[in-house]
mmCIF file of C-alpha atoms in Angstrom:
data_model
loop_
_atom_site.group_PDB
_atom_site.id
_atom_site.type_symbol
_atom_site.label_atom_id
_atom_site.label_comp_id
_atom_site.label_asym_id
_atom_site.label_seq_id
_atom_site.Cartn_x
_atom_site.Cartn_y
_atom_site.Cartn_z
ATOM 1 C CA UNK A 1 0.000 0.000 0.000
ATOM 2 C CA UNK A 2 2.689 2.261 1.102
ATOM 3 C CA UNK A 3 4.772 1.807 -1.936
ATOM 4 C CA UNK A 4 1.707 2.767 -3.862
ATOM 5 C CA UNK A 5 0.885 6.157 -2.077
ATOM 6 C CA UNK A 6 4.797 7.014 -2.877
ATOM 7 C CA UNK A 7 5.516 5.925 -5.845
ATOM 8 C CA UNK A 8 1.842 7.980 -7.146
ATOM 9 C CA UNK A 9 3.082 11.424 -4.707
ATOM 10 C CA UNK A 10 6.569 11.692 -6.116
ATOM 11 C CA UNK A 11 6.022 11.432 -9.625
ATOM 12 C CA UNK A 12 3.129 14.202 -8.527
ATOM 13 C CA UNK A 13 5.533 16.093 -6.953
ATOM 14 C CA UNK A 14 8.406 15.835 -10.055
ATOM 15 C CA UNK A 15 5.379 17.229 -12.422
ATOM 16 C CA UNK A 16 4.865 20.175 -9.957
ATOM 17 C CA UNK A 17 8.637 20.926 -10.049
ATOM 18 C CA UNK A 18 8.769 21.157 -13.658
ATOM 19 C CA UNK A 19 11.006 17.696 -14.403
ATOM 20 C CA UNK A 20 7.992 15.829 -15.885
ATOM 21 C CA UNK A 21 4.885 16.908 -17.406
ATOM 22 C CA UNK A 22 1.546 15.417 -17.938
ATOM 23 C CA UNK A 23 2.334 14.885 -21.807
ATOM 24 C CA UNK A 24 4.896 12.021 -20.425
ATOM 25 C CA UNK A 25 2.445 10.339 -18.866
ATOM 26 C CA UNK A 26 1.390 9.107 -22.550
ATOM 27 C CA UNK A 27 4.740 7.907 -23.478
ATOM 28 C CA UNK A 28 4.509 5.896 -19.836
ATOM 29 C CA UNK A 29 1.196 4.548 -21.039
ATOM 30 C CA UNK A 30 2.002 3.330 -24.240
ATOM 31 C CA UNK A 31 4.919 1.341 -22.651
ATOM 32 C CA UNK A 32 2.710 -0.355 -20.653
ATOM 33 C CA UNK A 33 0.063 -0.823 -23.535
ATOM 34 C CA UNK A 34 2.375 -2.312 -26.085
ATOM 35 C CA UNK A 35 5.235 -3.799 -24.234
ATOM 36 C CA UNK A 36 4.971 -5.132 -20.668
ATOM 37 C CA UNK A 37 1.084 -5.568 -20.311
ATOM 38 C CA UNK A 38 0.800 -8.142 -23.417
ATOM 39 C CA UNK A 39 3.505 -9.975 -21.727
ATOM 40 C CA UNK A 40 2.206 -10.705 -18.493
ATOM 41 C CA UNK A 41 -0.953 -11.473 -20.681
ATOM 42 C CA UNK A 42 0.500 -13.702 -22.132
ATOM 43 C CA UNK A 43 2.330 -15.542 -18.825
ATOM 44 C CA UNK A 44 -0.984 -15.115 -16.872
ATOM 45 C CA UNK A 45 -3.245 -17.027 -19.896
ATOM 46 C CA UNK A 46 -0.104 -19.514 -20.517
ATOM 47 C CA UNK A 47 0.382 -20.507 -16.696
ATOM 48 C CA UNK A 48 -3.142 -20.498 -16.329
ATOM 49 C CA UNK A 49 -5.033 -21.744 -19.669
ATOM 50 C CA UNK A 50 -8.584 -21.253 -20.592
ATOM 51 C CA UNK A 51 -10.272 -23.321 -17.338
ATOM 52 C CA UNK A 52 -13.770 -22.941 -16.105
ATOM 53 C CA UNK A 53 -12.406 -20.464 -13.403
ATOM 54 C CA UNK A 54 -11.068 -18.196 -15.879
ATOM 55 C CA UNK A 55 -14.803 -18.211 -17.349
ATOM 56 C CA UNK A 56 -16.284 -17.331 -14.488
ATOM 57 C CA UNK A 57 -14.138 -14.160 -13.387
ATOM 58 C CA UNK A 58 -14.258 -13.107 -17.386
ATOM 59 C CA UNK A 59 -18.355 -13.580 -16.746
ATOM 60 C CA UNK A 60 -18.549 -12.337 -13.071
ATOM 61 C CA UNK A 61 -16.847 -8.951 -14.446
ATOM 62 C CA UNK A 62 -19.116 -8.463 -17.274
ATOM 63 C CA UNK A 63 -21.940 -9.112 -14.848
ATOM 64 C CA UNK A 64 -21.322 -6.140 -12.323
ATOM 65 C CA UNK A 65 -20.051 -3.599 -15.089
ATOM 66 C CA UNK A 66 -23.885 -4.476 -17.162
ATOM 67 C CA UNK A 67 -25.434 -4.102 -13.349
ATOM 68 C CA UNK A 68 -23.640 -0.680 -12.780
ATOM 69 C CA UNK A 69 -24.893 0.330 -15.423
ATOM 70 C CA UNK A 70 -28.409 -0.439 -14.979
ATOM 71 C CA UNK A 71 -28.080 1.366 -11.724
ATOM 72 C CA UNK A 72 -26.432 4.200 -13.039
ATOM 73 C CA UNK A 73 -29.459 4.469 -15.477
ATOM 74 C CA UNK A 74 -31.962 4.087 -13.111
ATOM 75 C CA UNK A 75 -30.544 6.801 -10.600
ATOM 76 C CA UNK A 76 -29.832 9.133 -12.946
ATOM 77 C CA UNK A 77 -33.624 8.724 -14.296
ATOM 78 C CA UNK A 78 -34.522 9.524 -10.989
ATOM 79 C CA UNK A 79 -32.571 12.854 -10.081
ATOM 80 C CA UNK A 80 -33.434 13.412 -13.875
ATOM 81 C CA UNK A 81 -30.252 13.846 -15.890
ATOM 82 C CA UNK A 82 -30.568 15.087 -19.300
ATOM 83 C CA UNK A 83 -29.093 12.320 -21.798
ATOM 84 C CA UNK A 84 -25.211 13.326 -22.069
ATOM 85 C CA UNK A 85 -25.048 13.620 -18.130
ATOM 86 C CA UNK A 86 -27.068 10.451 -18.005
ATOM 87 C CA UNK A 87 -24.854 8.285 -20.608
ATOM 88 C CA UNK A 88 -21.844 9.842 -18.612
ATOM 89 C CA UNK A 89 -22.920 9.087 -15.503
ATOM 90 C CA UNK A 90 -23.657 5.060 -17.222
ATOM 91 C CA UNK A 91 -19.716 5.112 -18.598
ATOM 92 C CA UNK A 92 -17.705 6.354 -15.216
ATOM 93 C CA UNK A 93 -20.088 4.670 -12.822
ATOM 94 C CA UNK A 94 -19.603 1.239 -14.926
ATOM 95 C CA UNK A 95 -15.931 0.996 -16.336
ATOM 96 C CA UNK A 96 -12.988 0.841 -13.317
ATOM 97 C CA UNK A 97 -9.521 1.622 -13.686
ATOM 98 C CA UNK A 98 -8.807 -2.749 -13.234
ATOM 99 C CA UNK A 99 -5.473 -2.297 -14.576
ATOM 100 C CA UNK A 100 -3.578 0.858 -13.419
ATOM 101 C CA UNK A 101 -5.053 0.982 -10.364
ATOM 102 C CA UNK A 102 -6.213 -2.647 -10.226
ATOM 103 C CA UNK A 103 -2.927 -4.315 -10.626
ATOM 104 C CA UNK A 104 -0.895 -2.244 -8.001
ATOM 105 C CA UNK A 105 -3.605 -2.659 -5.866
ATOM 106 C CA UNK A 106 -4.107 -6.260 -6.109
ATOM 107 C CA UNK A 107 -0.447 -7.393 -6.353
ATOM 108 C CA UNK A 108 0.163 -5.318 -3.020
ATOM 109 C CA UNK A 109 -2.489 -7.456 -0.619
ATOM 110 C CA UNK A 110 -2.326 -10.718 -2.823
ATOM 111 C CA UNK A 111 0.756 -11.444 -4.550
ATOM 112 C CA UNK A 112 1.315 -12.163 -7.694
ATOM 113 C CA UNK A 113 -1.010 -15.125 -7.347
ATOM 114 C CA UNK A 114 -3.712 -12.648 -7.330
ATOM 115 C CA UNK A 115 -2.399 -10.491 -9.815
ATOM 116 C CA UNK A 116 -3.182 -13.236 -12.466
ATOM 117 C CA UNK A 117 -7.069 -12.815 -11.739
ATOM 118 C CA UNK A 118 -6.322 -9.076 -12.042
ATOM 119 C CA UNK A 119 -5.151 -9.578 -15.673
ATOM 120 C CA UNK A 120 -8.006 -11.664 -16.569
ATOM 121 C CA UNK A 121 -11.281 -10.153 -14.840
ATOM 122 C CA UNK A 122 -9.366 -7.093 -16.659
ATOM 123 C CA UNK A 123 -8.368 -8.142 -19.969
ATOM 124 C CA UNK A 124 -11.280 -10.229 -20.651
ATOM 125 C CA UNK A 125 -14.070 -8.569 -18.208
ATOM 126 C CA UNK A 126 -12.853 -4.302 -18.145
ATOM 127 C CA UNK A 127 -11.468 -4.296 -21.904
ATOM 128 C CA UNK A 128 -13.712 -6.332 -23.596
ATOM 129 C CA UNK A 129 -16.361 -4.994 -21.706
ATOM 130 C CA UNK A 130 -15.689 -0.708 -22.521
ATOM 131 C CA UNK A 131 -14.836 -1.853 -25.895
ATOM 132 C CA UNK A 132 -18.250 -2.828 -26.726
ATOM 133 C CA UNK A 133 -20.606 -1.610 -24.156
ATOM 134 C CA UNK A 134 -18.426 1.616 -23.805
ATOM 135 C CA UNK A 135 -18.307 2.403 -27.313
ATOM 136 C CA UNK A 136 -22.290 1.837 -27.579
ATOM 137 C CA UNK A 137 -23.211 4.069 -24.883
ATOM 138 C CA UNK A 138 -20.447 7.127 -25.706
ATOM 139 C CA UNK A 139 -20.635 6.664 -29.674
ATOM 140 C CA UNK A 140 -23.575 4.636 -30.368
ATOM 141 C CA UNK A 141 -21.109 2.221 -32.473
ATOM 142 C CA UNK A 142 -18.700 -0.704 -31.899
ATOM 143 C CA UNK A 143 -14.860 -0.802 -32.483
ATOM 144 C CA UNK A 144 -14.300 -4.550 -33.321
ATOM 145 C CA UNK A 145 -10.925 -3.707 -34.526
ATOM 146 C CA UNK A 146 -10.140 -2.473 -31.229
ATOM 147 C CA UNK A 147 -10.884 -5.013 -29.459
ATOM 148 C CA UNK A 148 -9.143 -7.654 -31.614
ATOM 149 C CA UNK A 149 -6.014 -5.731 -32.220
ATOM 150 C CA UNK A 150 -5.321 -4.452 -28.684
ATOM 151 C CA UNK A 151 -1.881 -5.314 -27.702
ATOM 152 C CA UNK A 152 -3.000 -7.270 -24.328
ATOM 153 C CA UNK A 153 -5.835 -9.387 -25.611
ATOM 154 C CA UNK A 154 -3.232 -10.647 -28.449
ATOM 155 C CA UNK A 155 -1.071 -11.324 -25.393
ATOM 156 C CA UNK A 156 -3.752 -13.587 -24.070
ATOM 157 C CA UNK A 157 -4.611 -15.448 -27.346
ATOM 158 C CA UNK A 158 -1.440 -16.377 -28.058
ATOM 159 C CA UNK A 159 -0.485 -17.278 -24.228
ATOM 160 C CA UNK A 160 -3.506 -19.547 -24.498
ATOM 161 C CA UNK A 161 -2.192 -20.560 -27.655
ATOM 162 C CA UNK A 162 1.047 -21.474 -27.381
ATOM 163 C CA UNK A 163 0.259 -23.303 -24.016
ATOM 164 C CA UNK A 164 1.042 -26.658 -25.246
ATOM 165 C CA UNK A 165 4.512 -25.722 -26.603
ATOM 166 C CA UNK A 166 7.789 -25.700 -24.518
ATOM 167 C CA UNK A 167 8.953 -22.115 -24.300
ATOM 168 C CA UNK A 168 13.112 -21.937 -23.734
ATOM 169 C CA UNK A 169 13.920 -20.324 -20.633
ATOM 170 C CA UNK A 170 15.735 -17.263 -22.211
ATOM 171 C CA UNK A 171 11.754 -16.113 -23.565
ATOM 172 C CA UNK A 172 10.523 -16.291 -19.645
ATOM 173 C CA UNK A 173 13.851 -14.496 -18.450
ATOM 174 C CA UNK A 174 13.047 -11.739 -20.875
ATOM 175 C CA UNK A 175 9.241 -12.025 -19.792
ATOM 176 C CA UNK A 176 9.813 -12.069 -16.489
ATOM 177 C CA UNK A 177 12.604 -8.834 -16.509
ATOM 178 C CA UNK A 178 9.835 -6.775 -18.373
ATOM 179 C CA UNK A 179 6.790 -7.436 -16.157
ATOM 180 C CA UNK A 180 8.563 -6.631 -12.777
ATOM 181 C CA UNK A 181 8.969 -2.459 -14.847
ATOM 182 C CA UNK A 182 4.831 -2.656 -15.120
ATOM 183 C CA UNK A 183 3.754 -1.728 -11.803
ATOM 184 C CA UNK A 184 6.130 0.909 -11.011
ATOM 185 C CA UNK A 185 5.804 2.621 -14.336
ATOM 186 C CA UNK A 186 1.923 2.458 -14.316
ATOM 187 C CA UNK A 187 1.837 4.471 -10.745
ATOM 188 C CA UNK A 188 4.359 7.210 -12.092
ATOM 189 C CA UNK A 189 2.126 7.808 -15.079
ATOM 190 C CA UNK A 190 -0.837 7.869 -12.699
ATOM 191 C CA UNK A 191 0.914 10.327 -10.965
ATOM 192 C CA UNK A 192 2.067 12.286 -14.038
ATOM 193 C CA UNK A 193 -1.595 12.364 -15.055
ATOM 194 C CA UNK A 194 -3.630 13.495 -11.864
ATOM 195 C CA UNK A 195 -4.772 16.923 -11.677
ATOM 196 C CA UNK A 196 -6.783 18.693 -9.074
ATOM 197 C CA UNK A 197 -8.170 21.416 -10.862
ATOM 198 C CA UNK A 198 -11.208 18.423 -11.976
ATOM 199 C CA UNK A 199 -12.088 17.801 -8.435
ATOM 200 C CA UNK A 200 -14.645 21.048 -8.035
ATOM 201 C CA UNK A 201 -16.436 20.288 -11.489
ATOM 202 C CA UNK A 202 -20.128 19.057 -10.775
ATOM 203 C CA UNK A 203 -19.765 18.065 -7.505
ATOM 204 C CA UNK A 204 -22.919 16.615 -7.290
ATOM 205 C CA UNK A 205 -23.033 14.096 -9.800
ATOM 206 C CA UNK A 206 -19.182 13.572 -9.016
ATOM 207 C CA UNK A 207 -20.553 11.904 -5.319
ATOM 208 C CA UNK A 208 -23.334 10.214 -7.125
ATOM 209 C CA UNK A 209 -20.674 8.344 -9.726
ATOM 210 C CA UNK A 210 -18.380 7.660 -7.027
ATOM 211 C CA UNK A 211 -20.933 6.317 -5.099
ATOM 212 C CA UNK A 212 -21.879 3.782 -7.842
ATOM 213 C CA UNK A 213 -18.159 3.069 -8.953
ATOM 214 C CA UNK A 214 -16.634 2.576 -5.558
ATOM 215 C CA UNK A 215 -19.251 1.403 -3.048
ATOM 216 C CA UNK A 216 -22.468 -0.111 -5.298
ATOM 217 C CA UNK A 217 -20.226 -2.072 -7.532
ATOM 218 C CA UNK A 218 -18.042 -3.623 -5.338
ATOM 219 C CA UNK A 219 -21.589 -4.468 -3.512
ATOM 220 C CA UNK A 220 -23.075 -5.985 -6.288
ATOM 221 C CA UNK A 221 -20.125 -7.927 -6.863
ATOM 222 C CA UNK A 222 -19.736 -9.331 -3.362
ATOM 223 C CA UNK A 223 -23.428 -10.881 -4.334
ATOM 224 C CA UNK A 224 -22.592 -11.523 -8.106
ATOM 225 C CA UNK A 225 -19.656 -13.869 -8.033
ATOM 226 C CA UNK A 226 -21.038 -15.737 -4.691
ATOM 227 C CA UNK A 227 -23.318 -16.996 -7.397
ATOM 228 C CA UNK A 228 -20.119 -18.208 -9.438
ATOM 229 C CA UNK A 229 -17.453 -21.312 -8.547
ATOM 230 C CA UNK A 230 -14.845 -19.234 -7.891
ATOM 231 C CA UNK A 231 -11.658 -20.448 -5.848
ATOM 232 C CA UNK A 232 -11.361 -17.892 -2.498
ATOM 233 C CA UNK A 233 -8.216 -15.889 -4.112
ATOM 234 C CA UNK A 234 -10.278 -15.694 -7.363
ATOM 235 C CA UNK A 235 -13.382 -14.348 -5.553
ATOM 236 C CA UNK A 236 -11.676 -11.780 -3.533
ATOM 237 C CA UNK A 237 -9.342 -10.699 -6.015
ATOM 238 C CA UNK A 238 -12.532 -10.334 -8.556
ATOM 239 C CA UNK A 239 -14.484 -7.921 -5.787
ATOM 240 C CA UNK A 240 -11.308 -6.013 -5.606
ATOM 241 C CA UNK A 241 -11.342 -5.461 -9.371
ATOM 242 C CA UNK A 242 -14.899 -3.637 -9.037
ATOM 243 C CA UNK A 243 -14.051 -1.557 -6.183
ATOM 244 C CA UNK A 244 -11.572 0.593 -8.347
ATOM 245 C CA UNK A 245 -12.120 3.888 -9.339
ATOM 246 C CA UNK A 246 -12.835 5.148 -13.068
ATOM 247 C CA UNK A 247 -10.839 3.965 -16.034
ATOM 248 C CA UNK A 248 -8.569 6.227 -17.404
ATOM 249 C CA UNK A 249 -9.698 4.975 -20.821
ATOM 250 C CA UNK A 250 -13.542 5.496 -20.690
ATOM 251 C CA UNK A 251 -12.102 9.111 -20.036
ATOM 252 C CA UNK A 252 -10.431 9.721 -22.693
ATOM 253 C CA UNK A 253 -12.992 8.158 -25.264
ATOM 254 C CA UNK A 254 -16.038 10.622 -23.140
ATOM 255 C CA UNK A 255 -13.444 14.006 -23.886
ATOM 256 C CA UNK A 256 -12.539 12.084 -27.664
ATOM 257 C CA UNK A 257 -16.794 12.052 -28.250
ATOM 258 C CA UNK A 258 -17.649 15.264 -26.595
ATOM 259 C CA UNK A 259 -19.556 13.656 -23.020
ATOM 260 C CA UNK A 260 -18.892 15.019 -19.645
ATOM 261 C CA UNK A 261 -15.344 14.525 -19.738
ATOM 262 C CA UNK A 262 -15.010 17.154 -16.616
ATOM 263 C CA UNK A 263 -17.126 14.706 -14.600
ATOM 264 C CA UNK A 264 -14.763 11.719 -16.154
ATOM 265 C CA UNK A 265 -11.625 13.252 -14.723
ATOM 266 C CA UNK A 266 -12.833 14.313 -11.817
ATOM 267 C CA UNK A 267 -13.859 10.971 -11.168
ATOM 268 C CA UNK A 268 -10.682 8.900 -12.437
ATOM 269 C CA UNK A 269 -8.602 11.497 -10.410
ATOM 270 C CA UNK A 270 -10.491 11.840 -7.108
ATOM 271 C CA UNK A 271 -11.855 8.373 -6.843
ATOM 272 C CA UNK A 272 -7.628 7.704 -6.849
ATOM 273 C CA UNK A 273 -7.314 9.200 -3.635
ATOM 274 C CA UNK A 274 -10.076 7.975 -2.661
ATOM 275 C CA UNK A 275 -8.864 4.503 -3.220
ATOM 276 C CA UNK A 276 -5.963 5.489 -0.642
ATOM 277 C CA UNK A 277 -9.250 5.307 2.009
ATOM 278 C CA UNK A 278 -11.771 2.646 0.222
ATOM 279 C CA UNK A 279 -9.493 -0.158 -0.871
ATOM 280 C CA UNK A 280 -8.281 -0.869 2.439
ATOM 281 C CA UNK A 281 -11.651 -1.080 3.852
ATOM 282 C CA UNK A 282 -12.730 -3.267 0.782
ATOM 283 C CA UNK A 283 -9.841 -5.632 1.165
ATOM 284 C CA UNK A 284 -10.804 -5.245 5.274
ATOM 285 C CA UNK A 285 -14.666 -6.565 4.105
ATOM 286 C CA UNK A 286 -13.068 -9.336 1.417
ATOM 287 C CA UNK A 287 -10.879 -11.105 4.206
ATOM 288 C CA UNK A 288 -14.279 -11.301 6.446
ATOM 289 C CA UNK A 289 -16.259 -12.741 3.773
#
């Protein structure tokens, strides 16, 4: 947790000083998009294959971001949002951050064990899931090529693959020496990218998405995957997952397609220190469970 906080604060603080700007944070993120993410992709779906627990997390995440969304559509109904509020409200109360924030988060109170339900309930739940769903409520379309071509997924295919082959140990050295960069440069681009000047923006419907995102979700998932034969570190890992604040992504795609994007970085960038506060308590809940 600790090294999670500092890492975050000091690239903050580096930003503030004028020795890194928020324009880096891309080059950070496209590191992490197209060279160390695919390849723990593809070690999580090689060491683990396509089983019937894999399934389940894949379908346990796709079930709590389609009920977060219902809810998001039913409460703002209610407190009568007009329909750009009300499909932004859907898109940051629905979509968590499952792999910048997830992965840290997960790695640092269950191990890499855990981190290889992260990568799934992410890849195949939070990806898959904004991809399609996401693109249909911001654009009113669907981005197959996006989905197919996206540098992670083709990690996964080909780890499940390639999973009957011997792979010389030179590949996994290499594998392993670029997955153990991913967390640290994920939480310096998180906190290359954080702003506070979102945090005042429409604070109103900022409470009611973090509300949903943070606290109903996490809720609903504690009930969802009970439902689901999940192994205990599978389970716990997977309600941890939908406890994370918004995804940086579903951001950029509502300020790409002209949404709320004020209310979409206000809630990616408070709900993060938030997090600091929730996730603890979450993981507090999870153990009890």
């Amino acid at each position: 947790m600790l090294e999670i906080f500092l890492t975050v604060g000091i690239a903050y603080i580096f930003k503030r000083f004028g020795l890194f700007s928020s324009e880096h944070s891309k080059v950070l993120v496209n590191y992490v998009l197209y060279f160390a993410l695919p390849q723990l992709s593809f070690k999580t779906a090689y060491n683990l294959g396509f089983s019937k627990e894999v399934a389940f997390v894949s379908l346990g995440a796709w079930m709590v971001i389609i009920s977060s969304i219902a809810c998001a559509y039913l409460i703002g109904r209610l407190i009568k949002l007009d329909k750009q509020n009300l499909r932004s409200l859907m898109v940051v109360s629905a979509f968590g951050n499952t792999a910048f924030l997830g992965y840290p988060y997960t790695f640092s109170y269950f191990g890499s064990e855990g981190l290889r339900y992260a990568v799934i309930y992410d890849s195949m739940g939070s990806f898959l899931a904004v991809s399609s769903l996401g693109f249909l409520i911001i654009k009113g379309g669907l981005n197959l090529r996006s989905v197919l071509f996206f540098p992670p997924f083709l990690g996964l295919v080909f780890g499940f693959l390639l999973r009957g082959f011997s792979l010389p140990e030179y590949v996994w050295k290499f594998v392993d020496f670029s997955v153990a960069s991913l967390l640290p440069v994920v939480l310096f681009s998180l906190g290359l990218s954080f702003e506070l000047s979102h945090a005042g923006k429409g604070l109103r419907l900022l409470i009611v998405a973090l509300g949903i995102k943070m606290f109903l979700s996490p809720l609903l998932a504690v009930a969802l995957f009970k439902l689901l034969p999940l192994s205990p570190l599978a389970y716990k890992v997977s309600v941890l997952e939908s406890a994370m604040p918004t995804m940086i992504t579903a951001s950029l795609l509502m300020l790409k397609y002209g949404l709320n994007h004020n209310l979409a970085f206000a809630s990616a960038g408070i709900g993060m220190l938030l997090s600091f506060l929730s996730i603890p308590l979450w993981v507090f809940i999870i153990k009890e469970l």
